[in-house]
PDB file of N, CA and C in Angstrom:
ATOM      1  N   MET A1498       0.823  -0.873   0.452  1.00 60.00           N
ATOM      2  CA  MET A1498       0.319   0.129  -0.182  1.00 60.00           C
ATOM      3  C   MET A1498       0.584   0.967  -0.003  1.00 60.00           C
ATOM      4  N   PRO A1499       0.596   2.168  -1.194  1.00 64.00           N
ATOM      5  CA  PRO A1499       1.254   3.646  -1.339  1.00 64.00           C
ATOM      6  C   PRO A1499       1.263   4.119   0.437  1.00 64.00           C
ATOM      7  N   ILE A1500       2.791   4.379   0.765  1.00 67.00           N
ATOM      8  CA  ILE A1500       2.467   5.947   1.752  1.00 67.00           C
ATOM      9  C   ILE A1500       2.355   6.994   1.125  1.00 67.00           C
ATOM     10  N   ARG A1501       1.065   7.697   1.329  1.00 66.00           N
ATOM     11  CA  ARG A1501       0.620   9.121   0.913  1.00 66.00           C
ATOM     12  C   ARG A1501       0.709  10.368   2.557  1.00 66.00           C
ATOM     13  N   GLU A1502       0.357   9.869   3.195  1.00 69.00           N
ATOM     14  CA  GLU A1502       0.376  10.920   4.681  1.00 69.00           C
ATOM     15  C   GLU A1502       1.574  11.910   4.694  1.00 69.00           C
ATOM     16  N   ILE A1503       1.736  12.721   4.882  1.00 68.00           N
ATOM     17  CA  ILE A1503       2.885  13.794   5.177  1.00 68.00           C
ATOM     18  C   ILE A1503       2.467  13.929   6.811  1.00 68.00           C
ATOM     19  N   THR A1504       3.076  13.461   7.402  1.00 72.00           N
ATOM     20  CA  THR A1504       3.272  13.770   9.033  1.00 72.00           C
ATOM     21  C   THR A1504       4.599  13.680   9.827  1.00 72.00           C
ATOM     22  N   GLY A1505       4.368  14.030  11.110  1.00 77.00           N
ATOM     23  CA  GLY A1505       5.500  14.491  11.562  1.00 77.00           C
ATOM     24  C   GLY A1505       5.707  16.081  12.322  1.00 77.00           C
ATOM     25  N   TYR A1506       5.207  17.068  11.217  1.00 81.00           N
ATOM     26  CA  TYR A1506       5.128  18.223  10.789  1.00 81.00           C
ATOM     27  C   TYR A1506       4.008  19.293  11.846  1.00 81.00           C
ATOM     28  N   LYS A1507       5.003  20.310  12.351  1.00 89.00           N
ATOM     29  CA  LYS A1507       3.282  21.213  13.330  1.00 89.00           C
ATOM     30  C   LYS A1507       2.931  21.876  11.405  1.00 89.00           C
ATOM     31  N   THR A1508       1.400  21.928  11.311  1.00 90.00           N
ATOM     32  CA  THR A1508       1.348  22.233  10.065  1.00 90.00           C
ATOM     33  C   THR A1508      -0.148  23.024  10.859  1.00 90.00           C
ATOM     34  N   SER A1509      -0.381  24.232   9.879  1.00 94.00           N
ATOM     35  CA  SER A1509      -1.993  25.017  10.310  1.00 94.00           C
ATOM     36  C   SER A1509      -2.836  25.369   9.276  1.00 94.00           C
ATOM     37  N   ARG A1510      -3.736  25.539   9.256  1.00 96.00           N
ATOM     38  CA  ARG A1510      -4.770  26.147   7.969  1.00 96.00           C
ATOM     39  C   ARG A1510      -5.119  27.703   8.408  1.00 96.00           C
ATOM     40  N   ASP A1511      -4.921  27.946   9.230  1.00 96.00           N
ATOM     41  CA  ASP A1511      -4.778  29.584  10.227  1.00 96.00           C
ATOM     42  C   ASP A1511      -4.310  30.406   8.858  1.00 96.00           C
ATOM     43  N   TYR A1512      -4.885  30.529   7.526  1.00 96.00           N
ATOM     44  CA  TYR A1512      -4.992  31.410   6.352  1.00 96.00           C
ATOM     45  C   TYR A1512      -4.554  32.993   6.860  1.00 96.00           C
ATOM     46  N   ILE A1513      -4.984  33.620   7.903  1.00 95.00           N
ATOM     47  CA  ILE A1513      -4.643  35.180   7.965  1.00 95.00           C
ATOM     48  C   ILE A1513      -3.117  34.651   8.740  1.00 95.00           C
ATOM     49  N   LYS A1514      -2.599  33.751   9.463  1.00 94.00           N
ATOM     50  CA  LYS A1514      -1.654  34.143   9.349  1.00 94.00           C
ATOM     51  C   LYS A1514      -0.690  33.747   8.725  1.00 94.00           C
ATOM     52  N   LEU A1515      -1.013  33.221   7.386  1.00 96.00           N
ATOM     53  CA  LEU A1515      -0.172  32.765   6.929  1.00 96.00           C
ATOM     54  C   LEU A1515      -0.019  33.767   5.810  1.00 96.00           C
ATOM     55  N   TYR A1516      -0.934  34.400   5.585  1.00 96.00           N
ATOM     56  CA  TYR A1516      -0.810  35.267   4.535  1.00 96.00           C
ATOM     57  C   TYR A1516       0.121  36.732   5.332  1.00 96.00           C
ATOM     58  N   GLU A1517       0.338  37.257   6.355  1.00 92.00           N
ATOM     59  CA  GLU A1517       1.026  37.927   7.189  1.00 92.00           C
ATOM     60  C   GLU A1517       2.314  37.384   7.223  1.00 92.00           C
ATOM     61  N   LEU A1518       2.729  36.367   7.301  1.00 93.00           N
ATOM     62  CA  LEU A1518       4.150  35.541   7.130  1.00 93.00           C
ATOM     63  C   LEU A1518       4.685  35.482   6.033  1.00 93.00           C
ATOM     64  N   ALA A1519       3.688  35.416   5.007  1.00 94.00           N
ATOM     65  CA  ALA A1519       3.987  34.608   4.037  1.00 94.00           C
ATOM     66  C   ALA A1519       4.766  36.143   3.149  1.00 94.00           C
ATOM     67  N   GLN A1520       4.257  37.217   3.439  1.00 93.00           N
ATOM     68  CA  GLN A1520       5.031  38.511   3.465  1.00 93.00           C
ATOM     69  C   GLN A1520       6.035  39.243   3.731  1.00 93.00           C
ATOM     70  N   THR A1521       7.199  38.541   4.494  1.00 90.00           N
ATOM     71  CA  THR A1521       8.430  38.192   4.754  1.00 90.00           C
ATOM     72  C   THR A1521       8.640  37.231   4.801  1.00 90.00           C
ATOM     73  N   GLN A1522       8.482  36.043   4.175  1.00 92.00           N
ATOM     74  CA  GLN A1522       9.583  34.940   3.754  1.00 92.00           C
ATOM     75  C   GLN A1522       8.459  34.159   3.353  1.00 92.00           C
ATOM     76  N   SER A1523       8.866  33.247   1.854  1.00 94.00           N
ATOM     77  CA  SER A1523       8.421  32.115   1.519  1.00 94.00           C
ATOM     78  C   SER A1523       8.254  31.248   2.436  1.00 94.00           C
ATOM     79  N   ILE A1524       6.946  30.547   2.222  1.00 96.00           N
ATOM     80  CA  ILE A1524       6.177  29.491   3.281  1.00 96.00           C
ATOM     81  C   ILE A1524       5.905  28.023   2.788  1.00 96.00           C
ATOM     82  N   ILE A1525       6.694  27.430   3.129  1.00 96.00           N
ATOM     83  CA  ILE A1525       6.044  25.367   2.384  1.00 96.00           C
ATOM     84  C   ILE A1525       4.586  25.459   2.990  1.00 96.00           C
ATOM     85  N   CYS A1526       3.805  24.793   1.724  1.00 96.00           N
ATOM     86  CA  CYS A1526       2.702  24.521   1.860  1.00 96.00           C
ATOM     87  C   CYS A1526       2.209  23.158   1.255  1.00 96.00           C
ATOM     88  N   MET A1527       1.117  22.861   1.639  1.00 94.00           N
ATOM     89  CA  MET A1527       0.324  21.797   0.635  1.00 94.00           C
ATOM     90  C   MET A1527      -0.901  21.936   0.449  1.00 94.00           C
ATOM     91  N   CYS A1528      -1.168  21.195  -0.727  1.00 94.00           N
ATOM     92  CA  CYS A1528      -2.328  21.695  -1.522  1.00 94.00           C
ATOM     93  C   CYS A1528      -3.537  20.182  -2.210  1.00 94.00           C
ATOM     94  N   ASN A1529      -4.216  20.309  -2.350  1.00 90.00           N
ATOM     95  CA  ASN A1529      -5.084  19.751  -2.931  1.00 90.00           C
ATOM     96  C   ASN A1529      -4.920  20.057  -4.863  1.00 90.00           C
ATOM     97  N   PHE A1530      -4.982  18.654  -5.153  1.00 86.00           N
ATOM     98  CA  PHE A1530      -5.196  18.624  -6.721  1.00 86.00           C
ATOM     99  C   PHE A1530      -5.628  17.606  -7.380  1.00 86.00           C
ATOM    100  N   GLY A1531      -6.629  17.285  -8.701  1.00 78.00           N
ATOM    101  CA  GLY A1531      -6.484  16.359  -9.417  1.00 78.00           C
ATOM    102  C   GLY A1531      -7.571  15.530  -8.550  1.00 78.00           C
ATOM    103  N   GLU A1532      -7.872  14.812  -8.498  1.00 77.00           N
ATOM    104  CA  GLU A1532      -8.985  14.050  -8.217  1.00 77.00           C
ATOM    105  C   GLU A1532      -8.198  12.720  -7.058  1.00 77.00           C
ATOM    106  N   GLY A1533      -9.302  12.789  -6.236  1.00 72.00           N
ATOM    107  CA  GLY A1533      -9.017  11.636  -4.844  1.00 72.00           C
ATOM    108  C   GLY A1533      -7.892  12.406  -3.784  1.00 72.00           C
ATOM    109  N   ARG A1534      -6.982  11.908  -2.977  1.00 77.00           N
ATOM    110  CA  ARG A1534      -6.101  12.816  -2.142  1.00 77.00           C
ATOM    111  C   ARG A1534      -4.958  12.630  -2.403  1.00 77.00           C
ATOM    112  N   ALA A1535      -4.581  13.397  -3.822  1.00 85.00           N
ATOM    113  CA  ALA A1535      -3.295  14.032  -3.543  1.00 85.00           C
ATOM    114  C   ALA A1535      -3.069  15.200  -3.305  1.00 85.00           C
ATOM    115  N   ARG A1536      -2.026  15.580  -3.008  1.00 86.00           N
ATOM    116  CA  ARG A1536      -1.460  16.703  -2.460  1.00 86.00           C
ATOM    117  C   ARG A1536       0.106  16.929  -3.159  1.00 86.00           C
ATOM    118  N   ASP A1537       0.137  18.666  -3.093  1.00 91.00           N
ATOM    119  CA  ASP A1537       1.468  18.897  -4.166  1.00 91.00           C
ATOM    120  C   ASP A1537       1.953  19.823  -3.014  1.00 91.00           C
ATOM    121  N   ILE A1538       3.652  19.782  -2.852  1.00 94.00           N
ATOM    122  CA  ILE A1538       3.847  20.197  -1.897  1.00 94.00           C
ATOM    123  C   ILE A1538       4.296  21.882  -3.090  1.00 94.00           C
ATOM    124  N   CYS A1539       3.905  22.868  -2.214  1.00 96.00           N
ATOM    125  CA  CYS A1539       4.243  24.168  -2.567  1.00 96.00           C
ATOM    126  C   CYS A1539       4.404  25.171  -2.190  1.00 96.00           C
ATOM    127  N   ARG A1540       5.019  26.408  -2.012  1.00 97.00           N
ATOM    128  CA  ARG A1540       5.454  27.206  -1.486  1.00 97.00           C
ATOM    129  C   ARG A1540       4.543  28.672  -2.074  1.00 97.00           C
ATOM    130  N   THR A1541       4.742  29.658  -0.696  1.00 97.00           N
ATOM    131  CA  THR A1541       4.233  31.120  -1.110  1.00 97.00           C
ATOM    132  C   THR A1541       5.388  32.023  -2.241  1.00 97.00           C
ATOM    133  N   ILE A1542       4.713  32.471  -2.544  1.00 96.00           N
ATOM    134  CA  ILE A1542       5.451  33.939  -3.618  1.00 96.00           C
ATOM    135  C   ILE A1542       4.989  35.395  -3.423  1.00 96.00           C
ATOM    136  N   PHE A1543       5.066  36.433  -2.175  1.00 96.00           N
ATOM    137  CA  PHE A1543       4.766  37.288  -2.450  1.00 96.00           C
ATOM    138  C   PHE A1543       5.154  39.070  -3.465  1.00 96.00           C
ATOM    139  N   ASP A1544       4.576  39.331  -3.931  1.00 93.00           N
ATOM    140  CA  ASP A1544       5.334  40.648  -4.796  1.00 93.00           C
ATOM    141  C   ASP A1544       5.067  41.522  -4.308  1.00 93.00           C
ATOM    142  N   GLY A1545       4.996  41.822  -3.217  1.00 91.00           N
ATOM    143  CA  GLY A1545       4.333  42.994  -2.629  1.00 91.00           C
ATOM    144  C   GLY A1545       2.449  43.346  -2.905  1.00 91.00           C
ATOM    145  N   ASN A1546       1.854  42.883  -4.255  1.00 92.00           N
ATOM    146  CA  ASN A1546       0.979  42.725  -3.930  1.00 92.00           C
ATOM    147  C   ASN A1546       0.277  41.766  -4.151  1.00 92.00           C
ATOM    148  N   LEU A1547       0.163  40.274  -5.466  1.00 96.00           N
ATOM    149  CA  LEU A1547      -0.191  39.567  -5.283  1.00 96.00           C
ATOM    150  C   LEU A1547       0.388  38.795  -4.536  1.00 96.00           C
ATOM    151  N   MET A1548       0.051  37.751  -3.528  1.00 97.00           N
ATOM    152  CA  MET A1548       0.459  36.663  -3.007  1.00 97.00           C
ATOM    153  C   MET A1548      -0.640  35.314  -3.679  1.00 97.00           C
ATOM    154  N   GLU A1549       0.989  34.171  -4.032  1.00 97.00           N
ATOM    155  CA  GLU A1549       0.593  33.459  -4.715  1.00 97.00           C
ATOM    156  C   GLU A1549       1.157  32.033  -4.015  1.00 97.00           C
ATOM    157  N   ILE A1550       0.246  30.705  -4.363  1.00 97.00           N
ATOM    158  CA  ILE A1550       0.799  29.825  -3.585  1.00 97.00           C
ATOM    159  C   ILE A1550       0.626  28.793  -4.855  1.00 97.00           C
ATOM    160  N   SER A1551       1.862  28.272  -5.219  1.00 94.00           N
ATOM    161  CA  SER A1551       2.362  27.383  -6.805  1.00 94.00           C
ATOM    162  C   SER A1551       3.370  26.300  -6.196  1.00 94.00           C
ATOM    163  N   ALA A1552       3.303  25.886  -7.488  1.00 94.00           N
ATOM    164  CA  ALA A1552       4.380  24.218  -7.290  1.00 94.00           C
ATOM    165  C   ALA A1552       4.917  24.486  -8.886  1.00 94.00           C
ATOM    166  N   ARG A1553       5.807  24.231  -9.157  1.00 90.00           N
ATOM    167  CA  ARG A1553       7.013  24.119 -10.476  1.00 90.00           C
ATOM    168  C   ARG A1553       5.726  24.238 -11.443  1.00 90.00           C
ATOM    169  N   GLY A1554       5.311  25.909 -11.394  1.00 89.00           N
ATOM    170  CA  GLY A1554       4.446  26.564 -12.441  1.00 89.00           C
ATOM    171  C   GLY A1554       2.925  26.315 -11.870  1.00 89.00           C
ATOM    172  N   THR A1555       2.502  25.397 -11.763  1.00 87.00           N
ATOM    173  CA  THR A1555       1.196  25.241 -11.207  1.00 87.00           C
ATOM    174  C   THR A1555       0.247  26.427 -10.111  1.00 87.00           C
ATOM    175  N   GLY A1556      -0.245  27.465 -10.606  1.00 91.00           N
ATOM    176  CA  GLY A1556      -0.371  27.960  -9.467  1.00 91.00           C
ATOM    177  C   GLY A1556      -1.944  27.805  -9.493  1.00 91.00           C
ATOM    178  N   TYR A1557      -2.000  27.633  -7.788  1.00 92.00           N
ATOM    179  CA  TYR A1557      -3.186  27.202  -7.027  1.00 92.00           C
ATOM    180  C   TYR A1557      -4.112  27.925  -6.390  1.00 92.00           C
ATOM    181  N   VAL A1558      -3.231  29.363  -6.003  1.00 96.00           N
ATOM    182  CA  VAL A1558      -3.725  30.498  -5.243  1.00 96.00           C
ATOM    183  C   VAL A1558      -3.116  31.405  -5.929  1.00 96.00           C
ATOM    184  N   GLY A1559      -3.577  32.708  -6.097  1.00 96.00           N
ATOM    185  CA  GLY A1559      -3.893  33.989  -6.436  1.00 96.00           C
ATOM    186  C   GLY A1559      -4.298  35.249  -6.473  1.00 96.00           C
ATOM    187  N   ALA A1560      -4.023  35.905  -5.527  1.00 96.00           N
ATOM    188  CA  ALA A1560      -4.728  36.578  -4.566  1.00 96.00           C
ATOM    189  C   ALA A1560      -4.135  37.982  -3.898  1.00 96.00           C
ATOM    190  N   GLU A1561      -4.709  39.396  -4.560  1.00 96.00           N
ATOM    191  CA  GLU A1561      -4.532  40.478  -4.537  1.00 96.00           C
ATOM    192  C   GLU A1561      -5.251  40.673  -2.774  1.00 96.00           C
ATOM    193  N   THR A1562      -6.368  40.310  -2.461  1.00 95.00           N
ATOM    194  CA  THR A1562      -7.022  40.725  -1.166  1.00 95.00           C
ATOM    195  C   THR A1562      -6.382  39.134  -0.252  1.00 95.00           C
ATOM    196  N   ILE A1563      -6.844  39.861   1.199  1.00 95.00           N
ATOM    197  CA  ILE A1563      -6.837  38.253   1.825  1.00 95.00           C
ATOM    198  C   ILE A1563      -8.141  37.857   1.920  1.00 95.00           C
ATOM    199  N   LYS A1564      -9.469  38.527   1.663  1.00 97.00           N
ATOM    200  CA  LYS A1564     -10.329  37.707   1.500  1.00 97.00           C
ATOM    201  C   LYS A1564     -10.500  36.646   0.064  1.00 97.00           C
ATOM    202  N   ALA A1565     -10.079  37.170  -0.965  1.00 97.00           N
ATOM    203  CA  ALA A1565     -10.293  36.451  -2.040  1.00 97.00           C
ATOM    204  C   ALA A1565      -8.696  35.316  -1.589  1.00 97.00           C
ATOM    205  N   PHE A1566      -7.728  35.397  -0.854  1.00 97.00           N
ATOM    206  CA  PHE A1566      -7.022  34.506  -0.108  1.00 97.00           C
ATOM    207  C   PHE A1566      -7.315  33.398   0.644  1.00 97.00           C
ATOM    208  N   ILE A1567      -7.879  33.485   1.298  1.00 97.00           N
ATOM    209  CA  ILE A1567      -8.875  33.220   2.503  1.00 97.00           C
ATOM    210  C   ILE A1567      -9.784  31.734   1.964  1.00 97.00           C
ATOM    211  N   LYS A1568     -10.117  32.298   0.591  1.00 97.00           N
ATOM    212  CA  LYS A1568     -11.215  31.618  -0.245  1.00 97.00           C
ATOM    213  C   LYS A1568     -10.613  30.716  -1.005  1.00 97.00           C
ATOM    214  N   GLN A1569      -9.730  30.709  -1.992  1.00 96.00           N
ATOM    215  CA  GLN A1569      -8.892  30.356  -2.662  1.00 96.00           C
ATOM    216  C   GLN A1569      -7.736  29.235  -1.482  1.00 96.00           C
ATOM    217  N   CYS A1570      -7.142  29.490  -0.380  1.00 97.00           N
ATOM    218  CA  CYS A1570      -6.950  28.212   0.378  1.00 97.00           C
ATOM    219  C   CYS A1570      -7.666  27.279   0.800  1.00 97.00           C
ATOM    220  N   LYS A1571      -8.999  27.858   0.907  1.00 96.00           N
ATOM    221  CA  LYS A1571     -10.180  26.342   1.066  1.00 96.00           C
ATOM    222  C   LYS A1571     -10.421  25.674   0.251  1.00 96.00           C
ATOM    223  N   ARG A1572     -10.180  26.561  -0.770  1.00 94.00           N
ATOM    224  CA  ARG A1572     -11.269  25.136  -2.150  1.00 94.00           C
ATOM    225  C   ARG A1572      -9.574  24.196  -2.659  1.00 94.00           C
ATOM    226  N   TYR A1573      -8.464  24.909  -2.537  1.00 93.00           N
ATOM    227  CA  TYR A1573      -7.793  23.701  -2.309  1.00 93.00           C
ATOM    228  C   TYR A1573      -6.799  23.106  -1.091  1.00 93.00           C
ATOM    229  N   ASP A1574      -7.666  23.386   0.120  1.00 94.00           N
ATOM    230  CA  ASP A1574      -7.179  22.648   1.302  1.00 94.00           C
ATOM    231  C   ASP A1574      -6.150  23.211   1.452  1.00 94.00           C
ATOM    232  N   VAL A1575      -5.351  24.006   1.660  1.00 96.00           N
ATOM    233  CA  VAL A1575      -4.378  24.346   1.627  1.00 96.00           C
ATOM    234  C   VAL A1575      -4.093  24.335   3.692  1.00 96.00           C
ATOM    235  N   GLU A1576      -2.867  23.444   3.091  1.00 95.00           N
ATOM    236  CA  GLU A1576      -2.031  23.237   4.690  1.00 95.00           C
ATOM    237  C   GLU A1576      -0.199  23.675   5.303  1.00 95.00           C
ATOM    238  N   TRP A1577      -0.244  24.437   5.612  1.00 95.00           N
ATOM    239  CA  TRP A1577       0.813  25.303   5.610  1.00 95.00           C
ATOM    240  C   TRP A1577       2.021  24.681   7.056  1.00 95.00           C
ATOM    241  N   VAL A1578       3.082  24.222   6.268  1.00 94.00           N
ATOM    242  CA  VAL A1578       4.213  23.919   7.869  1.00 94.00           C
ATOM    243  C   VAL A1578       4.958  25.107   8.446  1.00 94.00           C
ATOM    244  N   LEU A1579       4.582  25.242   9.764  1.00 91.00           N
ATOM    245  CA  LEU A1579       4.568  26.167  10.610  1.00 91.00           C
ATOM    246  C   LEU A1579       6.118  26.618  10.563  1.00 91.00           C
ATOM    247  N   PRO A1580       7.053  27.297  10.616  1.00 84.00           N
ATOM    248  CA  PRO A1580       8.338  27.846  10.242  1.00 84.00           C
ATOM    249  C   PRO A1580       8.664  27.517  12.210  1.00 84.00           C
ATOM    250  N   GLU A1581      10.056  27.373  12.399  1.00 76.00           N
ATOM    251  CA  GLU A1581      10.693  27.312  13.510  1.00 76.00           C
ATOM    252  C   GLU A1581      10.627  29.185  13.969  1.00 76.00           C
ATOM    253  N   ALA A1582      10.461  29.281  15.153  1.00 66.00           N
ATOM    254  CA  ALA A1582      10.102  30.623  15.496  1.00 66.00           C
ATOM    255  C   ALA A1582      11.679  31.830  15.127  1.00 66.00           C
ATOM    256  N   LYS A1583      12.995  30.748  15.652  1.00 61.00           N
ATOM    257  CA  LYS A1583      14.257  31.469  15.289  1.00 61.00           C
ATOM    258  C   LYS A1583      14.265  31.599  13.553  1.00 61.00           C
ATOM    259  N   SER A1584      13.857  31.472  12.528  1.00 58.00           N
ATOM    260  CA  SER A1584      13.441  31.617  11.307  1.00 58.00           C
ATOM    261  C   SER A1584      12.597  32.690  10.672  1.00 58.00           C
ATOM    262  N   ILE A1585      11.719  33.208  11.773  1.00 61.00           N
ATOM    263  CA  ILE A1585      10.955  34.079  11.137  1.00 61.00           C
ATOM    264  C   ILE A1585      11.577  35.524  11.739  1.00 61.00           C
ATOM    265  N   LYS A1586      11.541  36.070  10.819  1.00 61.00           N
ATOM    266  CA  LYS A1586      12.278  37.347  10.605  1.00 61.00           C
ATOM    267  C   LYS A1586      11.904  38.496  11.332  1.00 61.00           C
ATOM    268  N   PRO A1587      13.043  38.952  12.381  1.00 59.00           N
ATOM    269  CA  PRO A1587      12.727  39.784  13.688  1.00 59.00           C
ATOM    270  C   PRO A1587      11.810  40.903  13.377  1.00 59.00           C
ATOM    271  N   ASN A1588      11.356  41.346  12.471  1.00 61.00           N
ATOM    272  CA  ASN A1588      10.394  42.565  12.259  1.00 61.00           C
ATOM    273  C   ASN A1588       9.109  42.126  12.688  1.00 61.00           C
ATOM    274  N   LEU A1589       8.732  40.893  12.544  1.00 60.00           N
ATOM    275  CA  LEU A1589       7.701  40.362  12.348  1.00 60.00           C
ATOM    276  C   LEU A1589       7.412  39.470  13.411  1.00 60.00           C
ATOM    277  N   LYS A1590       8.589  38.583  13.630  1.00 56.00           N
ATOM    278  CA  LYS A1590       8.756  37.704  15.042  1.00 56.00           C
ATOM    279  C   LYS A1590       7.718  38.413  16.474  1.00 56.00           C
ATOM    280  N   ASP A1591       7.608  39.961  17.198  1.00 62.00           N
ATOM    281  CA  ASP A1591       7.231  39.976  18.103  1.00 62.00           C
ATOM    282  C   ASP A1591       5.538  39.908  18.100  1.00 62.00           C
ATOM    283  N   GLU A1592       5.453  40.613  16.877  1.00 60.00           N
ATOM    284  CA  GLU A1592       3.828  40.752  16.377  1.00 60.00           C
ATOM    285  C   GLU A1592       3.601  39.404  16.535  1.00 60.00           C
ATOM    286  N   LEU A1593       3.744  38.494  15.628  1.00 59.00           N
ATOM    287  CA  LEU A1593       2.743  37.156  15.335  1.00 59.00           C
ATOM    288  C   LEU A1593       2.992  36.678  16.624  1.00 59.00           C
ATOM    289  N   ILE A1594       3.849  37.245  17.821  1.00 60.00           N
ATOM    290  CA  ILE A1594       4.212  35.826  18.978  1.00 60.00           C
ATOM    291  C   ILE A1594       2.698  36.799  19.667  1.00 60.00           C
ATOM    292  N   LYS A1595       2.433  38.133  19.458  1.00 62.00           N
ATOM    293  CA  LYS A1595       1.521  38.755  20.408  1.00 62.00           C
ATOM    294  C   LYS A1595       0.124  38.465  19.897  1.00 62.00           C
ATOM    295  N   ARG A1596       0.189  38.087  18.474  1.00 56.00           N
ATOM    296  CA  ARG A1596      -1.045  37.363  18.078  1.00 56.00           C
ATOM    297  C   ARG A1596      -1.500  35.402  18.047  1.00 56.00           C
ATOM    298  N   GLY A1597      -0.232  35.615  18.946  1.00 59.00           N
ATOM    299  CA  GLY A1597      -0.702  33.676  19.276  1.00 59.00           C
ATOM    300  C   GLY A1597      -0.325  32.783  17.914  1.00 59.00           C
ATOM    301  N   PHE A1598       1.159  33.400  17.184  1.00 52.00           N
ATOM    302  CA  PHE A1598       1.657  32.047  16.696  1.00 52.00           C
ATOM    303  C   PHE A1598       2.816  31.303  17.551  1.00 52.00           C
TER     304      PHE A1598
END
């Protein structure tokens, strides 16, 4: 039987936190694709206006507002890997801690 589950990592589906954090660094994500239980390993890309989640040229999420971003993340059941606190850029770290990250 094929092993498909990605386990042992701290992940989240808090799309507001993902949107905020991805404005300072690229974040590893997993998205549904195709039929069945297939998942793709992706990353965030932010150009100052457009927030994207993509893998190998396949765009899953592309949004200019947080509302559109959350809607698209739900559509693809985006799950993201929580970075270690020490890897979060200092200017955002204190703010995220205040918000419960």
